[in-house]
PDB file of C-alpha atoms in Angstrom:
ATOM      1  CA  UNK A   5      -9.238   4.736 -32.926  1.00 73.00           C
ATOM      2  CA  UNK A   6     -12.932   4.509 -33.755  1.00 79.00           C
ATOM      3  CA  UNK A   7     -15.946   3.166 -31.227  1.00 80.00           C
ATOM      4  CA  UNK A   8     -18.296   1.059 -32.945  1.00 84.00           C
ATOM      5  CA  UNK A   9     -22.312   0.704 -31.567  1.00 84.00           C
ATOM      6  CA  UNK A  10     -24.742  -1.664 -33.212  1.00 86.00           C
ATOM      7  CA  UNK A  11     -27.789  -1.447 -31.162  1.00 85.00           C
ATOM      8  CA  UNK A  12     -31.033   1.066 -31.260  1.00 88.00           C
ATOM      9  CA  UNK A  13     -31.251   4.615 -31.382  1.00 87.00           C
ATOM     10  CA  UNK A  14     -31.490   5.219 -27.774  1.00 88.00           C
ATOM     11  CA  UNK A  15     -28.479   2.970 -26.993  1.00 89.00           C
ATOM     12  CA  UNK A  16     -26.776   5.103 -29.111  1.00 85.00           C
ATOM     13  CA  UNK A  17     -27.406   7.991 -27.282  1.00 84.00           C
ATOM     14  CA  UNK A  18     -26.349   6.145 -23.603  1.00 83.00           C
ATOM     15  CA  UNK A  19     -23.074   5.396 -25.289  1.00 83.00           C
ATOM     16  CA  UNK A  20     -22.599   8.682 -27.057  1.00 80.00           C
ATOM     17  CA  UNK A  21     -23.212  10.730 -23.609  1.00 79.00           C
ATOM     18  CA  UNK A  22     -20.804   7.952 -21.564  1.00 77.00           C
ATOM     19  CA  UNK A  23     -18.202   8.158 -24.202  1.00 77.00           C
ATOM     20  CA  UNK A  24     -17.843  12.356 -24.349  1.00 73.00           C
ATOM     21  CA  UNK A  25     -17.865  12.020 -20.448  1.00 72.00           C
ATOM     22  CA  UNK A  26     -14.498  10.095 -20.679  1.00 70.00           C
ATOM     23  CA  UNK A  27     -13.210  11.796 -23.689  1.00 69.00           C
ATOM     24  CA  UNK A  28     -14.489  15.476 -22.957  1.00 66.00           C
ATOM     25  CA  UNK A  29     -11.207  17.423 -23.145  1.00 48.00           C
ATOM     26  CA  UNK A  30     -12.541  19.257 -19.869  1.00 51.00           C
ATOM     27  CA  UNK A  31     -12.785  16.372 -17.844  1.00 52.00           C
ATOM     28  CA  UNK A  32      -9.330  17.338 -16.167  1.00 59.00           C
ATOM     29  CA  UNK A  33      -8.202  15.789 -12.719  1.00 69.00           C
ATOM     30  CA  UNK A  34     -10.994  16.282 -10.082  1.00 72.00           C
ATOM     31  CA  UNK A  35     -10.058  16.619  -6.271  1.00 78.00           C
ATOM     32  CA  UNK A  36     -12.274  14.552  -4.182  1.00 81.00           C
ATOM     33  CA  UNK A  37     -12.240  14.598  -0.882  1.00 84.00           C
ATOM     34  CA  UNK A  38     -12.426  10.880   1.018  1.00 86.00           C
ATOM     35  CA  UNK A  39     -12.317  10.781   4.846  1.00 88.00           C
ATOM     36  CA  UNK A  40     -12.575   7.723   6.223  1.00 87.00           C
ATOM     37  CA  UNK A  41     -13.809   7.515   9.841  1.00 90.00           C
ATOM     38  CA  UNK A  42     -15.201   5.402  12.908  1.00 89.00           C
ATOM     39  CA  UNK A  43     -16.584   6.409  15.907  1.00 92.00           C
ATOM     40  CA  UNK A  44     -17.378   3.179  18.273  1.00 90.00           C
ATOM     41  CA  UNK A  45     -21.040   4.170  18.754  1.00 90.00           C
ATOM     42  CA  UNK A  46     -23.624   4.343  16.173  1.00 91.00           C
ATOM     43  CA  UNK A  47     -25.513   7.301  18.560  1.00 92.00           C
ATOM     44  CA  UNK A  48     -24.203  10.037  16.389  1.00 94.00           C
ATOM     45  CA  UNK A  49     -27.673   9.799  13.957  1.00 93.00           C
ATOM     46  CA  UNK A  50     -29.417  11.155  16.660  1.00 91.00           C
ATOM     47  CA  UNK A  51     -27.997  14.625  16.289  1.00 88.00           C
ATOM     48  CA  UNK A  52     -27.361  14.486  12.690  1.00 93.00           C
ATOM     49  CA  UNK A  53     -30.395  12.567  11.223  1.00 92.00           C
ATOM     50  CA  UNK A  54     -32.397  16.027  10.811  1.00 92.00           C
ATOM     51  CA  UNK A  55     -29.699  17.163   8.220  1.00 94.00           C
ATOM     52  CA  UNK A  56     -29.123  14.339   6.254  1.00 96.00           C
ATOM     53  CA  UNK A  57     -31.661  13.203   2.953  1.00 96.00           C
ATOM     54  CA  UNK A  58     -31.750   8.878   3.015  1.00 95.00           C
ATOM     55  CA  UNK A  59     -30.492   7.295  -0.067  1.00 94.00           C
ATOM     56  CA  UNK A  60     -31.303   3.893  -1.243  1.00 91.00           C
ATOM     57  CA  UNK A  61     -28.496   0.966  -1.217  1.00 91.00           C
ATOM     58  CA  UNK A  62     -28.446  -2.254  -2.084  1.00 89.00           C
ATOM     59  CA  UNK A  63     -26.412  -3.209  -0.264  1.00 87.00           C
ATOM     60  CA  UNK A  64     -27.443  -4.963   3.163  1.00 86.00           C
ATOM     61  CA  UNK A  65     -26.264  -3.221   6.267  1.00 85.00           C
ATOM     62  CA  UNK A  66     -25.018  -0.421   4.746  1.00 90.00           C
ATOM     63  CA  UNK A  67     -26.860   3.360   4.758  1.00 93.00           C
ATOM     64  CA  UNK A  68     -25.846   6.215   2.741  1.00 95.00           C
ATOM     65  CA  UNK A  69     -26.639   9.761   3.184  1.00 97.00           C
ATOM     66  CA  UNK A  70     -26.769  13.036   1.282  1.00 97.00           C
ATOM     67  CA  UNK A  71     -25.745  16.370   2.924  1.00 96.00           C
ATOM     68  CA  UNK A  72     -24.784  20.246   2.076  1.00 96.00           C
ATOM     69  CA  UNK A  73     -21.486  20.952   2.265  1.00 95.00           C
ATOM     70  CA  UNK A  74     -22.046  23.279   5.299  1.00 95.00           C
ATOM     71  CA  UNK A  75     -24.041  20.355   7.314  1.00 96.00           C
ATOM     72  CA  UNK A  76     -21.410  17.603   6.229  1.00 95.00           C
ATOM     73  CA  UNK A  77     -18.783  20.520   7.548  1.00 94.00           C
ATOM     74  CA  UNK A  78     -20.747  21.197  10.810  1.00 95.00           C
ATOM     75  CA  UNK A  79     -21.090  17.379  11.284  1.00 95.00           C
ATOM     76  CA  UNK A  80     -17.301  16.123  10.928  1.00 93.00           C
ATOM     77  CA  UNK A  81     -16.312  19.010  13.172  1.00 93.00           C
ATOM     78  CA  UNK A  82     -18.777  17.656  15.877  1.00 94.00           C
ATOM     79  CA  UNK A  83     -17.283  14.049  15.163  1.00 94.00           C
ATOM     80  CA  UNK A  84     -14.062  14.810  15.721  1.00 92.00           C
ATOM     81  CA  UNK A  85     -14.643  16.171  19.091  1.00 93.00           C
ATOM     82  CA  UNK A  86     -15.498  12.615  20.084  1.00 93.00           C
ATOM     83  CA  UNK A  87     -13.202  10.724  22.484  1.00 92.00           C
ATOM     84  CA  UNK A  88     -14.027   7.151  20.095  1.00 90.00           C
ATOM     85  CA  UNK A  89     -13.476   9.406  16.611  1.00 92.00           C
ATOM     86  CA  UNK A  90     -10.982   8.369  14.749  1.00 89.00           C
ATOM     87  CA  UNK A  91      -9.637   9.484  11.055  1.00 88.00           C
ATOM     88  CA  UNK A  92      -8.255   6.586   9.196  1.00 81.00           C
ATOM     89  CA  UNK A  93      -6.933   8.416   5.738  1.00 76.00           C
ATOM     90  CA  UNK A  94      -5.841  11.948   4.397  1.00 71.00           C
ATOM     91  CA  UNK A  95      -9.098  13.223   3.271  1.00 64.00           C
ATOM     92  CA  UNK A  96      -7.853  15.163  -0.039  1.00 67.00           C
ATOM     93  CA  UNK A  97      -7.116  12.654  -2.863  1.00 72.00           C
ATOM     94  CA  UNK A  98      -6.444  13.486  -7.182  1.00 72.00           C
ATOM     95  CA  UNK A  99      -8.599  11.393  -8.789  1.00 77.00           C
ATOM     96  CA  UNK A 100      -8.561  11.258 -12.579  1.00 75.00           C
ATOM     97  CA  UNK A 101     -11.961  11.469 -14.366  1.00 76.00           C
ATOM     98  CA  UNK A 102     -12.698   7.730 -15.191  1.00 78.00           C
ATOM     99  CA  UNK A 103      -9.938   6.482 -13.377  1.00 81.00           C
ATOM    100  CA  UNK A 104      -9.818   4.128 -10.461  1.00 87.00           C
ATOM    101  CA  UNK A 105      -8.256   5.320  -7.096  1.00 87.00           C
ATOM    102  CA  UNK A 106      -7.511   2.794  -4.562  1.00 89.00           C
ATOM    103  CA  UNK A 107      -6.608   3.717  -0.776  1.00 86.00           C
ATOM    104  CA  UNK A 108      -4.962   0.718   0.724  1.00 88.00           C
ATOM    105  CA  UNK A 109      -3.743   0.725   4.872  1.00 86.00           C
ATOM    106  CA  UNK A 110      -2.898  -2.937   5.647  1.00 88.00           C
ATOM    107  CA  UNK A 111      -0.506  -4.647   7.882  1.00 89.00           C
ATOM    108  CA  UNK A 112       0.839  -8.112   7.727  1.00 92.00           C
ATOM    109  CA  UNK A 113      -0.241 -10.082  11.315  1.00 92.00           C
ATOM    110  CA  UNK A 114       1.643 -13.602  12.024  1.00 94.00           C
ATOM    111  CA  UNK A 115       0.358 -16.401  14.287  1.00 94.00           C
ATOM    112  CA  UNK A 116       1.569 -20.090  14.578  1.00 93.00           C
ATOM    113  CA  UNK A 117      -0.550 -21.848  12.393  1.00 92.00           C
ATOM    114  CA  UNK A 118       0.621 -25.481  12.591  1.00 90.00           C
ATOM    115  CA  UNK A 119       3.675 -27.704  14.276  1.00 84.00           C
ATOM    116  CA  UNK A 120       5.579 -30.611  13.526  1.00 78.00           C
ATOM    117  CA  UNK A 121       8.335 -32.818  15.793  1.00 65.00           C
ATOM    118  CA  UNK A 122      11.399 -32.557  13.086  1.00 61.00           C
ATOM    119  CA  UNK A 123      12.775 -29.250  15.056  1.00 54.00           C
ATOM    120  CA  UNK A 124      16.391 -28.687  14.515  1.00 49.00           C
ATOM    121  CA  UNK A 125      16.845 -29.129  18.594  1.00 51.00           C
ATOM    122  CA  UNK A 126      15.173 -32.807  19.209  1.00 49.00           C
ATOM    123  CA  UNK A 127      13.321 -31.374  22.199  1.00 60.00           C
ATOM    124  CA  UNK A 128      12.380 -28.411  20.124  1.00 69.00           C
ATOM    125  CA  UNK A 129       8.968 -28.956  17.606  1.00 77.00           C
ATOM    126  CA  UNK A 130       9.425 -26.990  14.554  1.00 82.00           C
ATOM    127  CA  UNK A 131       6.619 -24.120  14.296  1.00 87.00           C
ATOM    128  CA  UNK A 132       4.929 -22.968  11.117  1.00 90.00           C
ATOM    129  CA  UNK A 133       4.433 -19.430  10.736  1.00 93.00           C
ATOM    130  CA  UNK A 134       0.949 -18.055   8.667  1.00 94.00           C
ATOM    131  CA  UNK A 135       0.644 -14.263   7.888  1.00 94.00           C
ATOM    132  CA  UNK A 136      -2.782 -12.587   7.574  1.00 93.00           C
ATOM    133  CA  UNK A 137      -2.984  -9.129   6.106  1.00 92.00           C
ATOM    134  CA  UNK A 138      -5.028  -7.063   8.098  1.00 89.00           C
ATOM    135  CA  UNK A 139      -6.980  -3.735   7.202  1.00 87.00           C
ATOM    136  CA  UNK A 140      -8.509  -2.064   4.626  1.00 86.00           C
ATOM    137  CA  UNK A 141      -8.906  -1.088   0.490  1.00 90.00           C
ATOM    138  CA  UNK A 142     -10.716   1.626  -0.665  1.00 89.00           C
ATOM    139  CA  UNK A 143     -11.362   1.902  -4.733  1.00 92.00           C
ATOM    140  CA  UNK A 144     -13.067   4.807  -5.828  1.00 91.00           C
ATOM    141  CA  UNK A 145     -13.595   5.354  -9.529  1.00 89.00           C
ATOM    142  CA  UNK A 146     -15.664   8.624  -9.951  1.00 87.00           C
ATOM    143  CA  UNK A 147     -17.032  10.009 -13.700  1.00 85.00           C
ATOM    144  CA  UNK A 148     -18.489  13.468 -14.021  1.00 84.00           C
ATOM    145  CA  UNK A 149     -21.593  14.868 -16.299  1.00 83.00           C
ATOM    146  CA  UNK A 150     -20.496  16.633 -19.226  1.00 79.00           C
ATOM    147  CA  UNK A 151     -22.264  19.619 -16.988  1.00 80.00           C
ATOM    148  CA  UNK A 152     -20.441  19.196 -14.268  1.00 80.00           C
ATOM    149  CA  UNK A 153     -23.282  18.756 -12.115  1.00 88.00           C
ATOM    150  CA  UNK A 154     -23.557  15.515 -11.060  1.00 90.00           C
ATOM    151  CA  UNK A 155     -21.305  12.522 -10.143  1.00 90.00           C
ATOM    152  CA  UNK A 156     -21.483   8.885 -10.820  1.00 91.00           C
ATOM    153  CA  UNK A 157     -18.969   6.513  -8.413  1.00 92.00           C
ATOM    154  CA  UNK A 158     -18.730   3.493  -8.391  1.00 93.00           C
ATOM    155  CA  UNK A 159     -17.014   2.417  -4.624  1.00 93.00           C
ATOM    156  CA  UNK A 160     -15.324  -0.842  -3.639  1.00 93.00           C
ATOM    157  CA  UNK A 161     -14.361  -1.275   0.290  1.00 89.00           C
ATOM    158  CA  UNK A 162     -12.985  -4.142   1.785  1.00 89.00           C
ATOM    159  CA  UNK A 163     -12.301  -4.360   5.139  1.00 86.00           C
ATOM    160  CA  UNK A 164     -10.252  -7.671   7.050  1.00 88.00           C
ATOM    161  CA  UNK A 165      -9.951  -8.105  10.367  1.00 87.00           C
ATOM    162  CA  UNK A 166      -8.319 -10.534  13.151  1.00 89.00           C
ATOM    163  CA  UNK A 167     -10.593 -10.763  15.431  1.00 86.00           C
ATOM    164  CA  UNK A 168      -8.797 -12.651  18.144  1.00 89.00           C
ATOM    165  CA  UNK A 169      -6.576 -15.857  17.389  1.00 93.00           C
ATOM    166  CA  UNK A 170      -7.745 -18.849  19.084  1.00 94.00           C
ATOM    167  CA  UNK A 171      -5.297 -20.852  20.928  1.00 95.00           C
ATOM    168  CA  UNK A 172      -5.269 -24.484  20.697  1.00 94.00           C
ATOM    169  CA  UNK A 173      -2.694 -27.073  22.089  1.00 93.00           C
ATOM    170  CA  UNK A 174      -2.057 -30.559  20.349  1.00 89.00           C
ATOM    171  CA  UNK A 175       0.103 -33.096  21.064  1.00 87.00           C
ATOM    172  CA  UNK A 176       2.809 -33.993  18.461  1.00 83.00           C
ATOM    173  CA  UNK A 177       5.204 -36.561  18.208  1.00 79.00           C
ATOM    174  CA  UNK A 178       9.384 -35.580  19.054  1.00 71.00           C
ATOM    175  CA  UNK A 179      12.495 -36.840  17.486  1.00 66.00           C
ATOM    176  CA  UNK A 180      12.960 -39.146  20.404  1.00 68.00           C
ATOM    177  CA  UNK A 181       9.722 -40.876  20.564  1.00 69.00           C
ATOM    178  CA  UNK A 182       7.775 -38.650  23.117  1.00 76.00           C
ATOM    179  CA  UNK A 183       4.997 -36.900  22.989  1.00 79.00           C
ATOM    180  CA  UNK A 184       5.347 -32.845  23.259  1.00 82.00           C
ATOM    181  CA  UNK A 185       2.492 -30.797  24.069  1.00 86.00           C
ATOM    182  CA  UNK A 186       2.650 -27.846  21.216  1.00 88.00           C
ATOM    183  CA  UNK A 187       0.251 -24.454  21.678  1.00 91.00           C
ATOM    184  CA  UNK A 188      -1.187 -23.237  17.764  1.00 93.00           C
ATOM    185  CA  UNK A 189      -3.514 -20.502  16.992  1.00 95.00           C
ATOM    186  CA  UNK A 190      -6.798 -20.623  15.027  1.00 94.00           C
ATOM    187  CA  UNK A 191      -7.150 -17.190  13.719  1.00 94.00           C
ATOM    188  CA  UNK A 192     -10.908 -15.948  14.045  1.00 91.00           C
ATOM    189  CA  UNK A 193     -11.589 -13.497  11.062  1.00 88.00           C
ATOM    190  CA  UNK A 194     -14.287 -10.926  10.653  1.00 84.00           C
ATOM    191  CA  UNK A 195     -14.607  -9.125   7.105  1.00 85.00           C
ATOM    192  CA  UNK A 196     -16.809  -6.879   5.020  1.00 83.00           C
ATOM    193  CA  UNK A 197     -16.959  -5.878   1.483  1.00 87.00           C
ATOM    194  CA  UNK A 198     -19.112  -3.009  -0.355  1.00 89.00           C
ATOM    195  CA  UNK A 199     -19.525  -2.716  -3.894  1.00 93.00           C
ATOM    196  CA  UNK A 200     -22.114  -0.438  -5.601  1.00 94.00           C
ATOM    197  CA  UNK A 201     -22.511   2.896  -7.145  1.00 93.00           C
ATOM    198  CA  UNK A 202     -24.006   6.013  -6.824  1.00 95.00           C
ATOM    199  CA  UNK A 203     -24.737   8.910  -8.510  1.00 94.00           C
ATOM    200  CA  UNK A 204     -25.513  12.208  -6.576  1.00 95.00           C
ATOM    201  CA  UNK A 205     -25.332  15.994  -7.133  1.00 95.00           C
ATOM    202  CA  UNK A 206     -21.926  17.791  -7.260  1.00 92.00           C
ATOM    203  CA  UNK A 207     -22.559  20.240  -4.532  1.00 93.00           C
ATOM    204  CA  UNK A 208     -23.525  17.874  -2.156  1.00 96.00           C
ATOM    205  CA  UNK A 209     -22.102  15.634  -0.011  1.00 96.00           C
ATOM    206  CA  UNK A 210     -22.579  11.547   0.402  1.00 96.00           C
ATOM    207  CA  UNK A 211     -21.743   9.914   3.220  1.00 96.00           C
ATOM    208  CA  UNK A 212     -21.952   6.330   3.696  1.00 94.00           C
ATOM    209  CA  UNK A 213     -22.065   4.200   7.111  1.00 92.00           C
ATOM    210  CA  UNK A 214     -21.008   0.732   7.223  1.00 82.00           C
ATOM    211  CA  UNK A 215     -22.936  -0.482  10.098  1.00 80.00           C
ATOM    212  CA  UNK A 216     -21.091  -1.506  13.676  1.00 79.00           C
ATOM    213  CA  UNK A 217     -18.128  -3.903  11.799  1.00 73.00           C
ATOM    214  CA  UNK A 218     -15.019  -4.807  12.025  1.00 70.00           C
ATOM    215  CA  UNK A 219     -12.713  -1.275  12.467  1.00 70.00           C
ATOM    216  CA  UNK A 220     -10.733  -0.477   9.584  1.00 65.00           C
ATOM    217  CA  UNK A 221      -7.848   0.432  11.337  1.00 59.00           C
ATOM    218  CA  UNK A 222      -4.807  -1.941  11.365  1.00 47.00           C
ATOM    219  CA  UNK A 223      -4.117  -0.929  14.888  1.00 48.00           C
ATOM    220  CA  UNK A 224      -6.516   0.941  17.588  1.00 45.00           C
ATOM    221  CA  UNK A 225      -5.822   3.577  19.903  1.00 42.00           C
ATOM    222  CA  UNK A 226      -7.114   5.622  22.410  1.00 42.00           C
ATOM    223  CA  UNK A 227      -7.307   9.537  22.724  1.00 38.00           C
ATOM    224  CA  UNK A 228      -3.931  10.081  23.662  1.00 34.00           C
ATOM    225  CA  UNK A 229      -2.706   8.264  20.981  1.00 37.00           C
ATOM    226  CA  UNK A 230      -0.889   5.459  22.512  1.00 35.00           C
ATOM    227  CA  UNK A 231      -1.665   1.624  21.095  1.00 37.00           C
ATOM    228  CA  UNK A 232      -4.132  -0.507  23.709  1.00 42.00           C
ATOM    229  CA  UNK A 233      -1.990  -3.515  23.813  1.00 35.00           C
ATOM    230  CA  UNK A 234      -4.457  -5.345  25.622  1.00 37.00           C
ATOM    231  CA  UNK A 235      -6.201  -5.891  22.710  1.00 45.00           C
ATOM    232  CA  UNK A 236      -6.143  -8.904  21.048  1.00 45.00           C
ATOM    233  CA  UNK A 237      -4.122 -10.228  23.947  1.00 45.00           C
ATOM    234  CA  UNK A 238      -5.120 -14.150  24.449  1.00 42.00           C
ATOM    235  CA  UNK A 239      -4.023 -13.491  28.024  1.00 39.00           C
ATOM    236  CA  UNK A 240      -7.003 -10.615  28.724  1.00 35.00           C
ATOM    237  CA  UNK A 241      -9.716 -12.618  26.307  1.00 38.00           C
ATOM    238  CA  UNK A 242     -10.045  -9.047  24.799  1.00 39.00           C
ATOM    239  CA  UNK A 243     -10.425  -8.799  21.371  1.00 47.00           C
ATOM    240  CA  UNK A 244     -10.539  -5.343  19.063  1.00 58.00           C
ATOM    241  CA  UNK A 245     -13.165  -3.040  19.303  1.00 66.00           C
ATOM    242  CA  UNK A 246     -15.850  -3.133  16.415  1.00 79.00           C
ATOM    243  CA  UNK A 247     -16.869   0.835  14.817  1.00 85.00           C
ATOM    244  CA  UNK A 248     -19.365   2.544  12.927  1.00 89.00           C
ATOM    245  CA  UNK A 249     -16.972   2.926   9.464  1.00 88.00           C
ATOM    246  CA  UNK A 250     -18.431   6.737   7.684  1.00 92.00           C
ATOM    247  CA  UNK A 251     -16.681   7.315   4.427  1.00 91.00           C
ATOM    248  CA  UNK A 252     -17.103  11.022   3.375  1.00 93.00           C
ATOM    249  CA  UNK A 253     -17.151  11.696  -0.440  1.00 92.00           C
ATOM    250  CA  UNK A 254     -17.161  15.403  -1.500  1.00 91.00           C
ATOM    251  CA  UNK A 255     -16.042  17.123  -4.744  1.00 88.00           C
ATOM    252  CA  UNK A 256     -13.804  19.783  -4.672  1.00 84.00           C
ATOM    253  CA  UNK A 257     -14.310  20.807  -8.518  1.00 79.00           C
ATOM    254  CA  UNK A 258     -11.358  20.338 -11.110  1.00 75.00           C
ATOM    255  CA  UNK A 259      -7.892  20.580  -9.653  1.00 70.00           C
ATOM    256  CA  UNK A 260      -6.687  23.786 -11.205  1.00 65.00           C
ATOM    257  CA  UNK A 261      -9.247  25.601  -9.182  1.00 61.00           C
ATOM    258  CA  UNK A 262      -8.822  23.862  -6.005  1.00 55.00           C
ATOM    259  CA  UNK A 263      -5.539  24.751  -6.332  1.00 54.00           C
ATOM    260  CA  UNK A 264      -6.250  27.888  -6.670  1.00 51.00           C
ATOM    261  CA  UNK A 265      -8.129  28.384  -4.088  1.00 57.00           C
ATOM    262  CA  UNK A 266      -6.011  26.736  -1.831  1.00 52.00           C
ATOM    263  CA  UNK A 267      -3.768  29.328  -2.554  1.00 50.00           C
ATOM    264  CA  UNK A 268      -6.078  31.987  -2.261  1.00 52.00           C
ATOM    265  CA  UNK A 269      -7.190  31.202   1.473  1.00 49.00           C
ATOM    266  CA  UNK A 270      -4.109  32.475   3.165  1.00 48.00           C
ATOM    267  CA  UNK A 271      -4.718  35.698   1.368  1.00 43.00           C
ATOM    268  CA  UNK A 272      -8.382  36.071   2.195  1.00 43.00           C
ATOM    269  CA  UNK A 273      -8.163  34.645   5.735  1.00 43.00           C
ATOM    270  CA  UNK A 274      -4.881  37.660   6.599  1.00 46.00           C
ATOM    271  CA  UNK A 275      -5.627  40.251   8.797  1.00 44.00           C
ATOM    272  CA  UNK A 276      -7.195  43.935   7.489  1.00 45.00           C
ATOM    273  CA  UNK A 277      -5.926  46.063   9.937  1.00 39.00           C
ATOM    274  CA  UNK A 278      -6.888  48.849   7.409  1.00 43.00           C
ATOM    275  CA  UNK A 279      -3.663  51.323   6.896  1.00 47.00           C
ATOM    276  CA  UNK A 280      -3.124  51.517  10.573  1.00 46.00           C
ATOM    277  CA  UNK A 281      -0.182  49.668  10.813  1.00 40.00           C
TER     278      UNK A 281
END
């Protein structure tokens, strides 16, 4: 197989450098670590803004961060002593080199969507079922300098969320001639999509925030764990909660040594009680 380039001298060199990056036989599996989390207030940047270094986006709404690896470290371990934190994904993913990785936690959610008088019973309308998936996809597709050093990633999130379903009731003609009065629902739908890349050092950490938007999270809970069904009960009026959405992106090197040094830890972290015992 052969890659062809007609185009100037300095073209050449963009392609020659992004080509070896994807071919270079020591661009094995890297480990890269994505943790996905919320936290209902946005009042967490007023500890944390001091150790963080602004990037620019494009995107509207959305911030993104650089940290060390000890600050992003210190900082999740304050987040997660938060009674509104909430991890939404295991954080320690194999990604390829050049490869796309997608994350994906959706649920279907049905509602009535429509009705019509030819029930099977003739005082029963028939009801028509919709389905709306609800939740989240994550792509990530990361590509390393030939060095090492530095890491380009492009990242895709979309996010879809019922907001509450709106109940309406019509009036639809029966099998016998009457009129039956028939409750639908109008689903109300809030969603949000991110799509740009960034390139940042490999011994640092980015961290993006979404803004205050719809939570990723097909289903909410509170600290003890236990679902709030009073959300998104038409009954209450309530309707789910909307988060500040962090995505954490840190690389753990190639996967041979992260193995290792997974492996290692248990060693190094054993007591020393120094011949005594």
């Amino acid at each position: 197989n052969k890659l062809r380039v007609y185009h100037t001298p300095e073209m050449h060199e963009v392609v020659r450098d992004i080509y070896y990056r994807f071919v270079n036989s020591q661009a094995e599996t890297q480990v890269l670590s994505l943790r996905m989390v919320t936290v209902d207030s946005p009042n967490w940047r007023a500890l944390a803004y001091s150790m963080m270094t602004p990037v620019t986006v494009q995107s509207p709404g959305v911030e993104a961060w650089l940290l060390t690896k000890e600050s992003a470290a210190l900082l999740t371990a304050n987040l997660s002593k938060r009674t509104d934190y909430r991890e939404h994904n295991s954080p320690n993913v194999l990604i390829h080199n050049g490869q796309t990785h997608t994350l994906t936690r959706k649920r279907p959610k049905n509602y009535v969507r429509s009705a019509n008088g030819q029930g099977l019973v003739a005082l029963s309308p028939q009801l028509e079922l919709g389905q709306i998936e609800e939740g989240y996809t994550l792509q990530v597709s990361p590509l390393m300098s030939l060095d090492g050093k530095t890491i380009d990633a492009v990242i895709k999130c979309e996010i879809d969320q019922v907001e509450k379903l709106v109940p309406i009731t019509i009036d639809i003609p029966s099998t016998l001639g009457q009129m039956q009065r028939v409750q639908i629902q109008i689903p109300q739908l809030v969603s949000w999509r991110l799509h740009e890349r960034f390139r940042w050092p490999a011994d640092e950490v980015l961290l993006l925030s979404c803004g205050v938007v719809a939570s990723p999270g097909a289903e909410a809970s509170n600290p003890l764990g236990i679902p709030n069904l009073l959300k998104n009960n038409p009954l209450t009026n309530t309707t789910p909660g909307r988060a500040d959405a962090l995505l954490f992106i840190e690389s753990k090197g190639k996967a041979s040594q992260a193995l290792l040094d997974a492996q290692r830890q248990p060693i190094d972290s054993a007591p020393n009680y120094r011949g005594r015992y």
